[in-house]
CSV table of C-alpha atoms in Angstrom, one decimal:
chain,number,residue,atom,x,y,z
A,1,MET,CA,31.9,169.6,119.7
A,2,LYS,CA,35.7,169.2,121.0
A,3,LEU,CA,34.2,169.8,124.4
A,4,SER,CA,32.0,167.6,124.4
A,5,LEU,CA,33.9,164.4,123.2
A,6,ALA,CA,37.1,165.1,125.3
A,7,ILE,CA,34.2,165.0,127.7
A,8,VAL,CA,33.1,161.6,126.9
A,9,ALA,CA,36.5,160.2,126.4
A,10,LEU,CA,38.0,161.2,130.0
A,11,ALA,CA,33.9,159.7,131.4
A,12,LEU,CA,35.2,156.5,129.9
A,13,ALA,CA,39.3,156.6,130.8
A,14,VAL,CA,38.3,157.8,134.6
A,15,PRO,CA,36.1,154.5,135.8
A,16,THR,CA,39.5,152.1,134.1
A,17,ALA,CA,42.3,153.6,134.8
A,18,GLY,CA,41.0,153.1,138.4
A,19,PHE,CA,41.5,149.8,138.5
A,20,ALA,CA,44.7,149.7,137.2
A,21,GLN,CA,46.0,148.6,140.2
A,22,ASP,CA,46.1,144.9,141.9
A,23,SER,CA,48.9,143.3,143.9
A,24,ILE,CA,50.2,140.1,144.6
A,25,ALA,CA,48.4,138.5,147.1
A,26,VAL,CA,46.3,134.7,146.1
A,27,VAL,CA,42.5,135.1,147.1
A,28,SER,CA,40.9,132.0,148.9
A,29,ASN,CA,38.1,131.1,148.6
A,30,GLU,CA,35.8,127.9,150.3
A,31,GLY,CA,33.9,127.5,147.5
A,32,TYR,CA,36.7,126.1,145.1
A,33,PRO,CA,37.2,123.7,144.3
A,34,ASN,CA,34.2,123.0,142.6
A,35,THR,CA,32.1,121.3,140.1
A,36,PHE,CA,33.1,124.2,137.5
A,37,SER,CA,37.7,123.8,138.7
A,38,SER,CA,39.7,121.4,137.8
A,39,GLY,CA,39.6,119.1,141.1
A,40,SER,CA,43.4,120.4,142.4
A,41,ALA,CA,43.0,122.6,145.5
A,42,ASN,CA,45.8,125.0,144.1
A,43,ILE,CA,43.7,127.4,142.6
A,44,SER,CA,42.2,130.6,143.0
A,45,PRO,CA,39.6,133.1,141.2
A,46,PHE,CA,40.3,134.8,138.5
A,47,THR,CA,40.7,138.5,140.1
A,48,GLN,CA,42.3,141.6,140.7
A,49,LYS,CA,43.9,140.6,143.8
A,50,SER,CA,45.6,137.2,142.3
A,51,LYS,CA,47.6,139.1,139.1
A,52,ARG,CA,51.3,138.8,138.9
A,53,PHE,CA,51.9,141.5,136.5
A,54,ASN,CA,50.5,145.5,135.8
A,55,ASP,CA,47.9,145.2,133.0
A,56,TRP,CA,47.6,148.5,132.8
A,57,ALA,CA,49.1,151.9,131.5
A,58,ILE,CA,48.0,155.2,130.1
A,59,SER,CA,49.5,156.1,126.4
A,60,PHE,CA,50.3,159.8,125.3
A,61,GLY,CA,52.2,161.2,122.0
A,62,ALA,CA,51.1,163.6,119.3
A,63,GLY,CA,52.4,163.8,115.6
A,64,VAL,CA,51.3,165.1,111.8
A,65,PRO,CA,48.8,164.0,109.6
A,66,LEU,CA,48.7,163.9,105.6
A,67,MET,CA,46.3,163.0,103.2
A,68,GLN,CA,47.0,160.8,101.1
A,69,SER,CA,43.9,159.0,99.3
A,70,ALA,CA,41.0,162.6,99.2
A,71,ASP,CA,40.9,164.7,96.0
A,72,LEU,CA,43.0,167.5,98.0
A,73,THR,CA,46.0,166.1,99.5
A,74,SER,CA,49.1,167.3,101.6
A,75,ILE,CA,51.4,164.7,99.8
A,76,LYS,CA,53.3,167.4,96.7
A,77,ASN,CA,52.9,165.5,93.0
A,78,GLY,CA,49.3,164.5,94.2
A,79,ASN,CA,46.4,167.1,94.5
A,80,GLY,CA,48.4,169.8,95.8
A,81,LYS,CA,51.8,170.7,98.2
A,82,ASN,CA,53.5,169.1,101.0
A,83,LEU,CA,51.3,171.0,103.6
A,84,PHE,CA,51.6,169.4,107.3
A,85,GLY,CA,49.1,169.6,110.0
A,86,TYR,CA,49.3,168.3,113.5
A,87,SER,CA,48.0,165.7,115.8
A,88,ALA,CA,47.4,164.4,119.3
A,89,TYR,CA,46.5,161.0,121.2
A,90,VAL,CA,45.9,159.5,124.4
A,91,SER,CA,44.3,156.7,125.3
A,92,VAL,CA,44.0,153.9,128.4
A,93,ASP,CA,45.0,150.1,127.6
A,94,LYS,CA,44.1,147.6,129.0
A,95,ALA,CA,46.2,144.1,128.4
A,96,ILE,CA,44.0,140.8,128.1
A,97,THR,CA,47.3,138.7,127.7
A,98,HIS,CA,50.9,138.9,128.0
A,99,ALA,CA,49.9,140.1,123.3
A,100,PHE,CA,46.9,141.3,123.2
A,101,GLY,CA,45.3,143.9,124.7
A,102,ILE,CA,42.5,147.0,124.0
A,103,ASN,CA,42.9,150.2,123.6
A,104,LEU,CA,40.1,153.1,124.8
A,105,GLN,CA,41.8,156.3,121.9
A,106,TYR,CA,40.6,159.7,121.6
A,107,ASP,CA,42.4,161.3,119.1
A,108,ARG,CA,42.5,165.4,117.8
A,109,GLY,CA,43.8,166.8,114.9
A,110,GLU,CA,44.3,169.0,112.1
A,111,THR,CA,45.0,168.0,108.3
A,112,ARG,CA,46.2,170.6,106.2
A,113,GLN,CA,46.1,170.0,102.0
A,114,GLY,CA,45.5,171.7,98.7
A,115,TYR,CA,47.8,174.0,97.5
A,116,PHE,CA,48.6,176.3,100.1
A,117,ASN,CA,47.8,176.8,103.4
A,118,THR,CA,44.9,178.9,104.1
A,119,LYS,CA,47.1,181.0,105.9
A,120,ASP,CA,48.4,182.2,103.0
A,121,PRO,CA,46.7,184.2,100.8
A,122,ALA,CA,44.7,182.6,98.2
A,123,VAL,CA,46.2,181.8,94.5
A,124,ASN,CA,44.0,181.5,91.8
A,125,GLY,CA,42.5,179.4,89.9
A,126,GLN,CA,44.2,176.7,93.1
A,127,GLU,CA,42.3,176.2,96.3
A,128,GLY,CA,43.8,175.1,100.1
A,129,ALA,CA,41.7,173.3,102.7
A,130,ARG,CA,42.2,172.5,106.5
A,131,THR,CA,40.0,169.9,108.5
A,132,GLN,CA,40.0,169.9,112.0
A,133,TYR,CA,38.9,166.5,113.3
A,134,ASP,CA,38.1,165.0,116.9
A,135,ALA,CA,37.8,160.8,117.6
A,136,ILE,CA,36.9,158.0,119.7
A,137,SER,CA,37.9,155.2,118.9
A,138,VAL,CA,38.4,151.2,120.5
A,139,LEU,CA,41.7,149.4,119.4
A,140,GLY,CA,43.0,146.1,119.2
A,141,ASP,CA,46.5,145.7,120.4
A,142,ILE,CA,48.6,142.8,119.2
A,143,ASN,CA,52.5,141.7,120.5
A,144,PHE,CA,54.2,140.8,117.4
A,145,SER,CA,56.8,140.2,119.2
A,146,ASN,CA,55.9,138.0,121.9
A,147,LEU,CA,53.6,136.6,120.0
A,148,LEU,CA,56.5,135.3,117.2
A,149,ARG,CA,59.2,135.1,120.4
A,150,ARG,CA,60.3,131.7,120.0
A,151,VAL,CA,63.9,131.4,121.4
A,152,ASP,CA,65.1,132.9,125.1
A,153,ASN,CA,68.5,135.1,123.3
A,154,LYS,CA,69.0,135.5,127.3
A,155,SER,CA,68.9,138.6,127.5
A,156,THR,CA,66.5,141.2,128.3
A,157,PHE,CA,64.6,142.5,125.8
A,158,ARG,CA,63.3,146.1,125.5
A,159,TRP,CA,61.7,146.7,121.8
A,160,ALA,CA,59.1,145.1,120.5
A,161,LEU,CA,56.4,146.0,117.8
A,162,HIS,CA,52.9,145.9,118.1
A,163,GLY,CA,49.6,146.3,115.5
A,164,TYR,CA,46.9,148.9,116.0
A,165,ALA,CA,43.3,147.8,114.4
A,166,GLY,CA,39.9,149.6,114.9
A,167,VAL,CA,36.7,151.5,115.0
A,168,GLY,CA,35.0,154.4,116.6
A,169,THR,CA,33.4,158.0,115.7
A,170,LEU,CA,34.4,161.3,114.1
A,171,ALA,CA,33.4,164.6,114.0
A,172,TYR,CA,35.1,167.1,111.6
A,173,ARG,CA,34.8,170.7,111.0
A,174,ALA,CA,35.9,170.7,107.1
A,175,TYR,CA,37.4,174.4,105.5
A,176,LEU,CA,38.1,175.3,101.7
A,177,LYS,CA,40.0,178.7,100.5
A,178,ASP,CA,40.0,180.4,97.3
A,179,ALA,CA,40.1,182.9,95.2
A,180,ALA,CA,36.7,183.8,96.9
A,181,GLY,CA,37.7,183.2,100.5
A,182,GLN,CA,37.5,181.2,103.2
A,183,ARG,CA,34.6,179.3,103.7
A,184,LEU,CA,33.4,176.3,106.8
A,185,MET,CA,32.4,173.6,103.8
A,186,THR,CA,31.8,170.2,106.4
A,187,GLU,CA,30.5,169.9,109.4
A,188,VAL,CA,30.0,166.4,110.7
A,189,LYS,CA,29.0,165.5,114.5
A,190,PRO,CA,29.6,162.9,116.4
A,191,PHE,CA,28.0,159.5,117.5
A,192,LYS,CA,26.1,160.0,113.9
A,193,PHE,CA,26.1,157.1,111.4
A,194,ASP,CA,28.2,158.6,108.3
A,195,SER,CA,29.9,159.3,111.6
A,196,PHE,CA,31.8,155.9,111.7
A,197,PHE,CA,35.6,155.6,111.0
A,198,GLY,CA,38.4,152.5,111.3
A,199,GLN,CA,42.2,153.1,111.6
A,200,ALA,CA,45.4,150.3,111.9
A,201,GLY,CA,48.4,150.7,111.2
A,202,ALA,CA,52.0,150.0,114.1
A,203,GLY,CA,54.5,151.1,116.4
A,204,LEU,CA,57.3,150.7,117.3
A,205,LYS,CA,58.0,150.4,121.8
A,206,PHE,CA,61.0,150.6,123.6
A,207,LYS,CA,61.3,150.2,127.2
A,208,VAL,CA,62.7,153.5,129.0
A,209,ASN,CA,62.2,151.7,132.7
A,210,ARG,CA,59.6,149.8,134.0
A,211,ARG,CA,56.9,152.5,134.1
A,212,ILE,CA,57.8,154.4,130.8
A,213,ASP,CA,58.0,153.3,127.5
A,214,LEU,CA,58.5,155.0,124.1
A,215,GLU,CA,56.6,154.4,121.3
A,216,THR,CA,56.5,155.9,117.8
A,217,ARG,CA,53.5,154.9,115.6
A,218,LEU,CA,51.7,155.4,111.9
A,219,MET,CA,48.2,154.5,111.2
A,220,TYR,CA,46.7,154.4,108.0
A,221,VAL,CA,42.6,156.7,108.9
A,222,VAL,CA,39.7,155.9,106.5
A,223,THR,CA,37.5,158.3,107.0
A,224,THR,CA,34.1,156.4,104.9
A,225,ASP,CA,33.5,160.1,104.0
A,226,ASP,CA,34.1,161.8,100.7
A,227,GLN,CA,34.2,165.8,101.9
A,228,PHE,CA,37.4,165.5,104.7
A,229,ASP,CA,39.4,167.3,103.1
A,230,GLY,CA,37.2,170.3,102.3
A,231,GLY,CA,36.0,169.6,98.6
A,232,GLY,CA,32.5,169.9,99.5
A,233,ALA,CA,29.4,168.2,98.5
A,234,GLN,CA,30.0,164.7,97.3
A,235,TYR,CA,29.0,166.0,93.6
A,236,SER,CA,31.2,169.4,93.9
A,237,THR,CA,33.1,169.6,91.0
A,238,ILE,CA,36.5,169.1,93.0
A,239,ASN,CA,35.2,165.5,93.9
A,240,LYS,CA,34.6,164.9,90.7
A,241,ARG,CA,38.6,164.4,90.5
A,242,GLU,CA,38.6,161.2,92.3
A,243,ASP,CA,37.3,158.2,92.1
A,244,GLN,CA,37.7,157.2,95.9
A,245,VAL,CA,35.0,157.7,98.7
A,246,SER,CA,36.3,158.3,101.0
A,247,ASP,CA,39.5,160.6,101.9
A,248,ASN,CA,42.5,158.8,104.0
A,249,PHE,CA,45.7,160.3,105.9
A,250,PHE,CA,48.2,158.4,107.1
A,251,ASN,CA,49.5,159.9,110.9
A,252,ALA,CA,52.4,159.3,112.4
A,253,THR,CA,53.0,159.5,116.2
A,254,VAL,CA,55.6,159.9,119.0
A,255,GLY,CA,54.6,159.1,122.2
A,256,LEU,CA,55.2,157.7,125.6
A,257,SER,CA,53.7,155.4,127.8
A,258,LEU,CA,53.0,155.8,131.7
A,259,LYS,CA,52.4,151.7,132.8
A,260,LEU,CA,50.1,152.1,136.0
A,261,GLY,CA,50.6,149.1,139.1
A,262,LYS,CA,52.8,147.9,141.8
A,263,HIS,CA,54.4,145.1,140.5
A,264,GLU,CA,58.0,145.2,138.7
A,265,SER,CA,56.6,144.5,135.3
A,266,HIS,CA,53.9,144.9,132.4
A,267,LEU,CA,52.2,141.4,130.9
A,268,MET,CA,53.1,143.4,127.5
A,269,TRP,CA,56.7,142.8,128.3
A,270,HIS,CA,56.7,139.5,130.4
A,271,ASP,CA,58.0,137.0,127.8
A,272,PRO,CA,56.2,132.9,129.2
A,273,LEU,CA,59.1,131.1,127.3
A,274,GLN,CA,61.4,132.9,128.6
A,275,GLU,CA,60.5,132.3,131.9
A,276,ILE,CA,60.3,129.0,131.6
A,277,TYR,CA,63.4,128.9,129.8
A,278,TYR,CA,65.2,130.7,133.1
A,279,LYS,CA,63.6,128.0,135.7
A,280,LEU,CA,65.1,125.0,133.6
A,281,ASP,CA,68.2,126.8,133.3
A,282,VAL,CA,67.9,126.8,136.9
A,283,LEU,CA,67.5,123.1,137.6
A,284,ALA,CA,70.2,122.0,135.4
A,285,ASP,CA,72.9,124.2,136.9
A,286,LYS,CA,71.3,122.8,140.4
A,287,ASN,CA,72.8,119.6,141.9
A,288,GLN,CA,71.2,118.8,144.8
A,289,ASP,CA,72.9,116.1,146.6
A,290,ILE,CA,71.3,114.0,148.9
A,291,GLU,CA,73.3,113.1,151.5
A,292,VAL,CA,70.5,109.9,152.6
A,293,CYS,CA,71.5,108.1,156.5
A,294,LYS,CA,75.2,109.9,157.7
A,295,LYS,CA,75.3,108.6,160.4
A,296,GLY,CA,74.8,105.0,158.9
A,297,ASP,CA,72.5,101.8,159.1
A,298,THR,CA,74.6,99.6,162.3
A,299,ASP,CA,72.1,96.9,162.7
A,300,ASN,CA,72.0,96.8,158.1
A,301,ASP,CA,67.6,96.1,158.5
A,302,GLY,CA,67.6,99.0,156.1
A,303,VAL,CA,66.2,101.5,158.8
A,304,CYS,CA,68.8,104.6,159.2
A,305,ASP,CA,70.6,105.1,162.1
A,306,ASP,CA,69.3,108.7,162.1
A,307,TRP,CA,65.3,107.4,163.3
A,308,ASP,CA,66.2,103.8,163.8
A,309,ARG,CA,64.2,103.3,167.0
A,310,GLN,CA,66.6,100.1,167.9
A,311,LEU,CA,70.4,99.9,167.2
A,312,ASP,CA,70.2,95.9,168.0
A,313,THR,CA,67.5,94.1,165.9
A,314,PRO,CA,69.0,90.9,165.6
A,315,ALA,CA,70.1,90.1,161.6
A,316,GLY,CA,67.2,88.6,159.5
A,317,ALA,CA,64.4,90.2,161.5
A,318,ARG,CA,61.6,91.7,160.3
A,319,VAL,CA,61.6,95.3,160.2
A,320,ASP,CA,58.7,98.4,161.1
A,321,GLY,CA,59.5,102.1,159.4
A,322,ALA,CA,60.9,102.6,162.5
A,323,GLY,CA,64.2,100.0,162.7
A,324,VAL,CA,62.0,98.2,165.8
A,325,ALA,CA,62.0,94.2,165.2
A,326,LEU,CA,58.2,93.0,164.4
A,327,ASP,CA,55.7,90.6,166.7
A,328,ALA,CA,52.9,90.1,164.9
A,329,ASP,CA,51.1,88.7,167.7
A,330,LEU,CA,52.1,90.8,170.3
A,331,ASP,CA,53.9,88.5,172.9
A,332,GLY,CA,57.2,89.4,174.0
A,333,VAL,CA,59.1,87.3,171.2
A,334,ILE,CA,60.2,89.2,167.3
A,335,ASP,CA,58.8,87.9,164.6
A,336,LEU,CA,62.4,85.7,163.9
A,337,TYR,CA,62.3,83.7,167.0
A,338,ASP,CA,58.4,83.0,167.3
A,339,LYS,CA,58.2,79.7,166.6
A,340,CYS,CA,54.3,80.7,166.5
A,341,VAL,CA,54.2,83.9,164.4
A,342,THR,CA,49.9,84.6,164.5
A,343,VAL,CA,49.3,83.1,168.0
A,344,PRO,CA,50.6,84.5,171.5
A,345,GLY,CA,52.7,82.5,174.1
A,346,PRO,CA,55.4,82.6,176.6
A,347,VAL,CA,59.2,83.3,176.0
A,348,GLU,CA,60.1,80.0,177.5
A,349,ASN,CA,57.8,77.9,174.5
A,350,ASP,CA,59.1,80.1,171.5
A,351,GLY,CA,55.9,81.7,171.3
A,352,CYS,CA,54.0,79.6,170.9
A,353,PRO,CA,51.2,79.0,173.3
A,354,LEU,CA,51.8,75.7,176.3
A,355,THR,CA,49.6,72.9,175.3
A,356,PRO,CA,49.0,69.5,177.8
A,357,THR,CA,51.6,67.8,176.5
A,358,THR,CA,54.1,71.3,177.3
A,359,PRO,CA,56.6,69.0,180.0
A,360,THR,CA,56.5,72.0,182.8
A,361,GLY,CA,54.5,72.8,185.2
A,362,PRO,CA,51.7,75.8,186.4
A,363,VAL,CA,52.6,79.1,184.5
A,364,VAL,CA,51.5,81.8,186.9
A,365,GLU,CA,51.6,85.3,184.4
A,366,THR,CA,52.6,87.5,187.0
A,367,GLU,CA,53.3,90.2,183.5
A,368,ARG,CA,52.4,91.0,180.2
A,369,THR,CA,53.2,94.2,178.3
A,370,MET,CA,52.4,96.0,174.9
A,371,GLU,CA,54.1,97.9,174.0
A,372,GLY,CA,53.7,100.4,170.8
A,373,ILE,CA,50.3,101.9,171.3
A,374,GLU,CA,52.0,106.1,171.1
A,375,PHE,CA,49.6,109.2,171.1
A,376,ASP,CA,50.2,112.5,169.2
A,377,LEU,CA,51.8,115.5,171.8
A,378,ASN,CA,48.8,116.6,173.8
A,379,SER,CA,46.7,114.1,172.9
A,380,ASP,CA,44.8,110.8,173.9
A,381,ARG,CA,42.8,110.1,170.6
A,382,ILE,CA,43.2,106.9,169.6
A,383,LEU,CA,44.9,106.6,166.4
A,384,PRO,CA,44.2,104.4,163.6
A,385,SER,CA,47.8,103.0,163.1
A,386,ASN,CA,47.2,101.6,166.6
A,387,THR,CA,44.2,99.5,165.8
A,388,PRO,CA,45.1,97.2,165.1
A,389,ILE,CA,47.8,96.7,167.7
A,390,LEU,CA,44.8,97.0,170.8
A,391,ASN,CA,42.8,94.3,168.2
A,392,ASN,CA,45.1,91.9,168.8
A,393,ALA,CA,45.0,92.8,172.8
A,394,VAL,CA,41.0,92.1,173.0
A,395,SER,CA,41.5,88.1,171.1
A,396,TYR,CA,44.8,88.3,173.8
A,397,ILE,CA,43.4,89.6,176.8
A,398,ASN,CA,39.2,87.4,175.7
A,399,SER,CA,41.4,84.2,176.0
A,400,SER,CA,43.1,85.0,179.1
A,401,ASN,CA,41.9,83.9,182.3
A,402,GLY,CA,44.6,86.5,184.3
A,403,ALA,CA,43.2,90.8,184.5
A,404,TYR,CA,45.4,93.5,183.6
A,405,THR,CA,45.8,97.1,184.2
A,406,VAL,CA,45.7,99.5,181.2
A,407,ILE,CA,48.6,102.4,181.9
A,408,GLY,CA,49.0,105.8,180.7
A,409,ALA,CA,52.6,107.1,180.4
A,410,THR,CA,52.9,111.2,179.0
A,411,ASP,CA,56.8,112.3,178.0
A,412,THR,CA,58.4,115.2,181.1
A,413,ARG,CA,56.6,118.1,178.8
A,414,ALA,CA,54.7,120.0,180.5
A,415,SER,CA,53.3,120.4,184.8
A,416,ASP,CA,53.5,116.9,187.0
A,417,ALA,CA,49.4,117.9,187.4
A,418,TYR,CA,48.5,118.4,184.0
A,419,ASN,CA,50.3,115.1,182.9
A,420,GLN,CA,49.0,112.9,185.6
A,421,LYS,CA,45.4,114.0,183.8
A,422,LEU,CA,46.6,113.8,180.7
A,423,SER,CA,47.7,109.5,181.2
A,424,GLU,CA,44.3,109.1,183.0
A,425,ARG,CA,42.5,110.3,179.4
A,426,ARG,CA,45.1,108.5,177.7
A,427,ALA,CA,44.5,105.0,179.8
A,428,ASN,CA,41.1,105.2,180.2
A,429,SER,CA,40.6,106.1,175.7
A,430,VAL,CA,42.1,102.9,176.1
A,431,LYS,CA,40.1,100.9,178.2
A,432,ASN,CA,36.8,102.5,176.8
A,433,TYR,CA,37.9,101.2,172.9
A,434,LEU,CA,38.5,97.3,175.3
A,435,ILE,CA,35.1,96.7,176.1
A,436,LYS,CA,33.7,98.5,172.9
A,437,ASN,CA,35.0,96.1,171.2
A,438,GLY,CA,34.4,92.8,173.6
A,439,VAL,CA,36.9,92.6,177.0
A,440,ASP,CA,34.6,92.3,180.1
A,441,SER,CA,35.2,95.3,181.7
A,442,SER,CA,35.7,93.2,185.0
A,443,LYS,CA,39.4,92.1,183.3
A,444,ILE,CA,40.9,95.9,183.0
A,445,ASN,CA,40.7,98.6,184.9
A,446,ALA,CA,43.0,101.8,184.1
A,447,VAL,CA,45.2,104.0,185.1
A,448,GLY,CA,47.7,106.8,185.2
A,449,ARG,CA,51.3,107.3,185.8
A,450,GLY,CA,52.3,111.2,184.1
A,451,GLU,CA,55.4,111.6,183.3
A,452,LYS,CA,57.0,109.0,186.5
A,453,ASP,CA,57.1,106.3,184.0
A,454,LEU,CA,59.3,107.1,181.6
A,455,LYS,CA,59.9,104.3,178.3
A,456,TYR,CA,63.7,106.7,178.1
A,457,PRO,CA,63.7,108.0,182.1
A,458,GLU,CA,67.1,109.9,180.6
A,459,CYS,CA,64.3,112.4,179.2
A,460,ASP,CA,63.9,114.6,181.8
A,461,PRO,CA,62.5,117.6,181.7
A,462,ALA,CA,66.1,119.4,181.6
A,463,THR,CA,67.4,117.5,178.6
A,464,LYS,CA,65.9,117.8,175.5
A,465,CYS,CA,65.2,115.0,173.5
A,466,PRO,CA,64.7,114.0,170.6
A,467,GLU,CA,60.5,113.3,168.9
A,468,TRP,CA,61.0,109.8,168.4
A,469,LYS,CA,62.7,109.5,172.3
A,470,ASN,CA,59.2,111.9,173.4
A,471,ARG,CA,56.6,109.7,171.1
A,472,ALA,CA,58.1,106.8,172.4
A,473,ASN,CA,57.4,108.3,176.4
A,474,ARG,CA,53.8,109.3,175.0
A,475,ARG,CA,52.1,105.8,175.8
A,476,VAL,CA,49.3,103.4,176.7
A,477,TYR,CA,51.0,100.2,178.0
A,478,PHE,CA,49.3,97.1,179.4
A,479,GLU,CA,50.3,94.9,182.9
A,480,ALA,CA,48.7,91.4,183.7
A,481,LYS,CA,47.5,91.8,187.9
């Protein structure tokens, strides 16, 4: 009977302990986020690999059981004198949260009750008894220290109060000794209807280190059986001494818990409030000195010189995020000086188109340059931010009588041959866009000049230029034929 219970307990413990090792890696799942998630992309399914704490442990210990409520007891001045038995337990513990867990526990021991030890000679008119028992139970484990902790004491806590309660199956052999000798009075097999029992109690844990906890427990076991103390049949002379129908006993033990897993901390020793308070303290003590505009703002256009691409912007001119004065109609006259902001016109006419009343002779347009059509590194894809500029170019070219050349350029990175081909792809990409949006193909052609036409010539292959200059060199612009 004892062997069968031990085998059952071991069979249940081994597969659960096998899952005790976990890691800190976060699993990515292409199915997240989904209909059932919060919608955040910063989530992952809850698996063994997504844990931050160890949550498995194996506990074992030994102690003394004392019959307290029975017809034969282990306590003096009851139905017996002070007699001490022995007990031992082993359990596999799983932490569900920082305040609650479930334990699968196997108990084995012997209670001794009555007026003398069954190993001693019998006393006329008195009885002595002992009960050998084996039990398997499932216990709920409440960590009251974590559950009730509300204030961080700024120190590492090592003590924790736990509460236990659960049910299981109890098998035992009860022996009685009197003047007639010693004999087996009752035997109960495991997993029978009358073998169920319950136990509850408390334990005080001390954290020795990250792997080991020391614990003392006091459990109260309710056997639900009036024959557990060895008094014999339910209505025997001994069992008529007390009215209760359950022989109950205390079990005081001292044991160790071995925490499993590769993490630094176990979940049952984790206090979420302590972690929050620590992070708040770190943030409160951390002074973030942010220095804006180390080089100042020379032209006072609101864009720091650190990333200003036009350091001599005229006072009062509106600028883009790079500090370049705005020219809405791309006619070469910035909006500050342009009297016709939305209609392109020559510089000599303050940015307004020429009219028959303008007292000037015929205007021969020899060159028109439109800047600002830039590309990402190693790319000929037109950026969405450049489509307004190209759309203006469509309107301008369609309203003009001249023809234009679309010129592609690159920065100085990569070889000359590669940059030449890349510049041609950029020019053709813009040309195709213009034709697609209504420009007559006979009015434009595309050429590539590679790295031979730099906006910032100082950016040669031997010079490390800032990225904004390299980006300015990666461009496409227009020239009138």
